[in-house]
């Protein structure tokens, strides 16, 4: 069975959705490890309830970001993960981490990249006044939200929206997008050609 390691920092709703997709048989995989860089992340509570192996790894316990990510790469490698998913992991990963898992680290972001990278993407989009936003799953490279795009899904911004209602609707779409991205990645359907990903169609 293919294994997924998930890195989180907070609430963990994408982690829960991924777990749910596996439980429902939509995705043939197991979550072999969850690592949080925040000891109070609610995502950890979920892991404990579901007996998912989880660890806390805090930047302040290391001499540098490189040392932190070397350690993280070590524990993720030991878990035997075939895919590393950043699901609300609010740290910029270092090149040494990515080098350990070439084209195997993906991230989900709550905007249509390259618009609104970084923090508070939903607020950035709302404040800008765009009519369409959405979410993006991409392969992590050395930049901030710059890697080759795997899947994007659009969400309309309604005149009645607040920042919160927009974020909620995007989140619902995120939950249905992340497992699909994991599936095509684990099925070996995604290849990278420069900035583009090529996705093999289902037979
Ligand atoms: C999600 O909206 C995710 O797209 C976003 O953080 C939230 C985490 O929620 N990630 C980023 O903004 C990364 N740049 P969750 O902890 O409930 O999954």
GROMACS .gro file of C-alpha atoms and ligand atoms in nm:
model
  221
    1UNK     CA    1   0.000   0.000   0.000
    2UNK     CA    2   0.128   0.350  -0.086
    3UNK     CA    3   0.218   0.571   0.208
    4UNK     CA    4   0.158   0.942   0.262
    5UNK     CA    5   0.335   1.163   0.516
    6UNK     CA    6   0.146   1.481   0.601
    7UNK     CA    7   0.300   1.799   0.744
    8UNK     CA    8   0.066   2.031   0.932
    9UNK     CA    9   0.072   2.342   1.149
   10UNK     CA   10  -0.285   2.388   1.269
   11UNK     CA   11  -0.649   2.290   1.233
   12UNK     CA   12  -0.591   1.990   1.007
   13UNK     CA   13  -0.917   1.992   0.812
   14UNK     CA   14  -0.732   1.891   0.494
   15UNK     CA   15  -0.567   1.608   0.685
   16UNK     CA   16  -0.910   1.496   0.808
   17UNK     CA   17  -1.052   1.514   0.455
   18UNK     CA   18  -0.762   1.307   0.322
   19UNK     CA   19  -0.814   1.050   0.595
   20UNK     CA   20  -1.186   1.047   0.511
   21UNK     CA   21  -1.117   0.989   0.141
   22UNK     CA   22  -0.901   0.688   0.234
   23UNK     CA   23  -1.171   0.556   0.469
   24UNK     CA   24  -1.430   0.591   0.193
   25UNK     CA   25  -1.209   0.393  -0.046
   26UNK     CA   26  -1.155   0.685  -0.284
   27UNK     CA   27  -0.781   0.671  -0.228
   28UNK     CA   28  -0.586   0.350  -0.183
   29UNK     CA   29  -0.317   0.466   0.059
   30UNK     CA   30  -0.236   0.504   0.424
   31UNK     CA   31  -0.124   0.805   0.622
   32UNK     CA   32   0.200   0.670   0.766
   33UNK     CA   33   0.307   0.982   0.955
   34UNK     CA   34   0.189   1.330   1.050
   35UNK     CA   35   0.440   1.589   1.164
   36UNK     CA   36   0.339   1.921   1.314
   37UNK     CA   37   0.569   2.214   1.380
   38UNK     CA   38   0.320   2.338   1.642
   39UNK     CA   39   0.263   2.137   1.959
   40UNK     CA   40  -0.092   2.268   2.004
   41UNK     CA   41  -0.209   2.196   1.649
   42UNK     CA   42  -0.563   2.050   1.662
   43UNK     CA   43  -0.450   1.817   1.380
   44UNK     CA   44  -0.248   1.624   1.640
   45UNK     CA   45  -0.561   1.556   1.846
   46UNK     CA   46  -0.719   1.400   1.539
   47UNK     CA   47  -0.411   1.179   1.486
   48UNK     CA   48  -0.422   1.059   1.845
   49UNK     CA   49  -0.792   0.973   1.815
   50UNK     CA   50  -0.733   0.780   1.493
   51UNK     CA   51  -0.403   0.620   1.596
   52UNK     CA   52  -0.213   0.788   1.316
   53UNK     CA   53   0.159   0.807   1.401
   54UNK     CA   54   0.238   1.171   1.473
   55UNK     CA   55   0.534   1.374   1.588
   56UNK     CA   56   0.601   1.732   1.688
   57UNK     CA   57   0.907   1.898   1.542
   58UNK     CA   58   0.972   2.258   1.641
   59UNK     CA   59   1.206   2.496   1.467
   60UNK     CA   60   1.325   2.644   1.797
   61UNK     CA   61   1.477   2.309   1.898
   62UNK     CA   62   1.724   2.327   1.608
   63UNK     CA   63   2.021   2.547   1.531
   64UNK     CA   64   1.901   2.645   1.186
   65UNK     CA   65   1.618   2.594   0.940
   66UNK     CA   66   1.847   2.358   0.745
   67UNK     CA   67   1.904   2.145   1.056
   68UNK     CA   68   1.530   2.142   1.126
   69UNK     CA   69   1.449   2.029   0.772
   70UNK     CA   70   1.731   1.771   0.767
   71UNK     CA   71   1.578   1.616   1.078
   72UNK     CA   72   1.231   1.633   0.924
   73UNK     CA   73   1.358   1.468   0.604
   74UNK     CA   74   1.507   1.191   0.818
   75UNK     CA   75   1.185   1.108   0.998
   76UNK     CA   76   0.977   1.131   0.682
   77UNK     CA   77   1.222   0.897   0.501
   78UNK     CA   78   1.206   0.651   0.789
   79UNK     CA   79   0.827   0.645   0.763
   80UNK     CA   80   0.862   0.501   0.411
   81UNK     CA   81   0.642   0.773   0.260
   82UNK     CA   82   0.589   0.765  -0.116
   83UNK     CA   83   0.439   1.114  -0.109
   84UNK     CA   84   0.478   1.412   0.124
   85UNK     CA   85   0.176   1.639   0.156
   86UNK     CA   86   0.193   1.986   0.307
   87UNK     CA   87  -0.159   2.042   0.438
   88UNK     CA   88  -0.165   2.378   0.608
   89UNK     CA   89   0.207   2.352   0.691
   90UNK     CA   90   0.296   2.717   0.735
   91UNK     CA   91   0.672   2.704   0.683
   92UNK     CA   92   0.874   2.756   0.371
   93UNK     CA   93   1.063   2.431   0.318
   94UNK     CA   94   1.436   2.449   0.249
   95UNK     CA   95   1.608   2.312  -0.064
   96UNK     CA   96   1.777   2.033   0.136
   97UNK     CA   97   1.433   1.895   0.229
   98UNK     CA   98   1.304   1.902  -0.128
   99UNK     CA   99   1.621   1.732  -0.256
  100UNK     CA  100   1.537   1.428  -0.041
  101UNK     CA  101   1.202   1.379  -0.217
  102UNK     CA  102   1.229   1.494  -0.578
  103UNK     CA  103   0.884   1.563  -0.727
  104UNK     CA  104   0.723   1.396  -0.427
  105UNK     CA  105   0.635   1.696  -0.211
  106UNK     CA  106   0.302   1.864  -0.280
  107UNK     CA  107   0.124   2.156  -0.118
  108UNK     CA  108  -0.231   2.290  -0.118
  109UNK     CA  109  -0.289   2.663  -0.132
  110UNK     CA  110  -0.620   2.853  -0.106
  111UNK     CA  111  -0.595   3.068  -0.420
  112UNK     CA  112  -0.547   3.029  -0.792
  113UNK     CA  113  -0.169   3.060  -0.806
  114UNK     CA  114   0.029   3.254  -0.911
  115UNK     CA  115  -0.224   3.501  -0.770
  116UNK     CA  116  -0.206   3.558  -0.396
  117UNK     CA  117   0.082   3.339  -0.275
  118UNK     CA  118   0.193   3.340   0.088
  119UNK     CA  119  -0.019   3.401   0.393
  120UNK     CA  120  -0.392   3.483   0.408
  121UNK     CA  121  -0.451   3.406   0.042
  122UNK     CA  122  -0.831   3.414   0.080
  123UNK     CA  123  -0.818   3.761   0.240
  124UNK     CA  124  -0.575   3.882  -0.027
  125UNK     CA  125  -0.816   3.766  -0.300
  126UNK     CA  126  -1.121   3.909  -0.123
  127UNK     CA  127  -0.954   4.246  -0.061
  128UNK     CA  128  -0.832   4.263  -0.421
  129UNK     CA  129  -1.188   4.217  -0.540
  130UNK     CA  130  -1.137   3.923  -0.776
  131UNK     CA  131  -1.452   3.757  -0.907
  132UNK     CA  132  -1.302   3.410  -0.915
  133UNK     CA  133  -1.062   3.251  -0.672
  134UNK     CA  134  -1.008   2.887  -0.579
  135UNK     CA  135  -0.736   2.648  -0.475
  136UNK     CA  136  -0.418   2.504  -0.619
  137UNK     CA  137  -0.228   2.185  -0.550
  138UNK     CA  138   0.130   2.211  -0.673
  139UNK     CA  139   0.466   2.044  -0.649
  140UNK     CA  140   0.682   2.219  -0.397
  141UNK     CA  141   0.999   2.380  -0.527
  142UNK     CA  142   1.238   2.623  -0.363
  143UNK     CA  143   1.015   2.927  -0.397
  144UNK     CA  144   0.710   3.043  -0.205
  145UNK     CA  145   0.409   2.877  -0.373
  146UNK     CA  146   0.586   2.872  -0.710
  147UNK     CA  147   0.612   2.503  -0.807
  148UNK     CA  148   0.451   2.329  -1.107
  149UNK     CA  149   0.073   2.317  -1.076
  150UNK     CA  150  -0.099   1.977  -1.052
  151UNK     CA  151  -0.467   2.071  -1.007
  152UNK     CA  152  -0.655   2.400  -0.982
  153UNK     CA  153  -1.023   2.443  -0.901
  154UNK     CA  154  -1.212   2.768  -0.930
  155UNK     CA  155  -1.452   2.915  -0.674
  156UNK     CA  156  -1.673   3.210  -0.763
  157UNK     CA  157  -1.662   3.512  -0.534
  158UNK     CA  158  -2.020   3.617  -0.460
  159UNK     CA  159  -2.132   3.974  -0.390
  160UNK     CA  160  -2.272   3.852  -0.062
  161UNK     CA  161  -1.943   3.694   0.043
  162UNK     CA  162  -1.737   3.793   0.341
  163UNK     CA  163  -1.377   3.692   0.371
  164UNK     CA  164  -1.492   3.404   0.594
  165UNK     CA  165  -1.767   3.268   0.368
  166UNK     CA  166  -1.530   3.277   0.073
  167UNK     CA  167  -1.260   3.095   0.273
  168UNK     CA  168  -1.518   2.833   0.380
  169UNK     CA  169  -1.626   2.761   0.023
  170UNK     CA  170  -1.266   2.741  -0.095
  171UNK     CA  171  -1.190   2.502   0.191
  172UNK     CA  172  -1.473   2.269   0.088
  173UNK     CA  173  -1.322   2.255  -0.261
  174UNK     CA  174  -0.973   2.202  -0.114
  175UNK     CA  175  -1.104   1.896   0.069
  176UNK     CA  176  -1.227   1.745  -0.257
  177UNK     CA  177  -0.909   1.837  -0.445
  178UNK     CA  178  -0.627   1.717  -0.221
  179UNK     CA  179  -0.712   1.346  -0.232
  180UNK     CA  180  -0.750   1.364  -0.612
  181UNK     CA  181  -0.403   1.515  -0.640
  182UNK     CA  182  -0.264   1.246  -0.407
  183UNK     CA  183  -0.430   0.977  -0.616
  184UNK     CA  184  -0.282   1.086  -0.949
  185UNK     CA  185   0.057   1.139  -0.785
  186UNK     CA  186   0.057   0.795  -0.623
  187UNK     CA  187  -0.071   0.633  -0.942
  188UNK     CA  188   0.236   0.775  -1.122
  189UNK     CA  189   0.017   0.979  -1.355
  190UNK     CA  190   0.197   1.311  -1.305
  191UNK     CA  191   0.518   1.402  -1.484
  192UNK     CA  192   0.693   1.737  -1.486
  193UNK     CA  193   0.813   1.918  -1.795
  194UNK     CA  194   0.965   2.253  -1.706
  195UNK     CA  195   0.695   2.454  -1.532
  196UNK     CA  196   0.418   2.225  -1.652
  197UNK     CA  197   0.288   1.902  -1.519
  198UNK     CA  198   0.151   1.647  -1.761
  199UNK     CA  199  -0.129   1.427  -1.629
  200UNK     CA  200  -0.193   1.089  -1.792
  201UNK     CA  201  -0.560   1.040  -1.865
  202UNK     CA  202  -0.750   0.748  -1.710
  203UNK     CA  203  -0.771   0.456  -1.956
  204LIG     C1  204  -0.583   2.561   0.409
  204LIG     O1  205  -0.675   2.656   0.360
  204LIG     C2  206  -0.461   2.555   0.320
  204LIG     O2  207  -0.490   2.570   0.184
  204LIG     C3  208  -0.381   2.672   0.371
  204LIG     O3  209  -0.395   2.665   0.510
  204LIG     C4  210  -0.523   2.609   0.541
  204LIG     C5  211  -0.501   2.494   0.636
  204LIG     O4  212  -0.623   2.447   0.685
  204LIG     N1  213  -0.246   2.664   0.330
  204LIG     C6  214  -0.174   2.771   0.297
  204LIG     O5  215  -0.217   2.884   0.301
  204LIG     C7  216  -0.032   2.738   0.252
  204LIG     N2  217   0.027   2.852   0.190
  204LIG     P1  218  -0.632   2.305   0.752
  204LIG     O6  219  -0.525   2.303   0.862
  204LIG     O7  220  -0.769   2.303   0.810
  204LIG     O8  221  -0.610   2.202   0.649
   0.00000   0.00000   0.00000
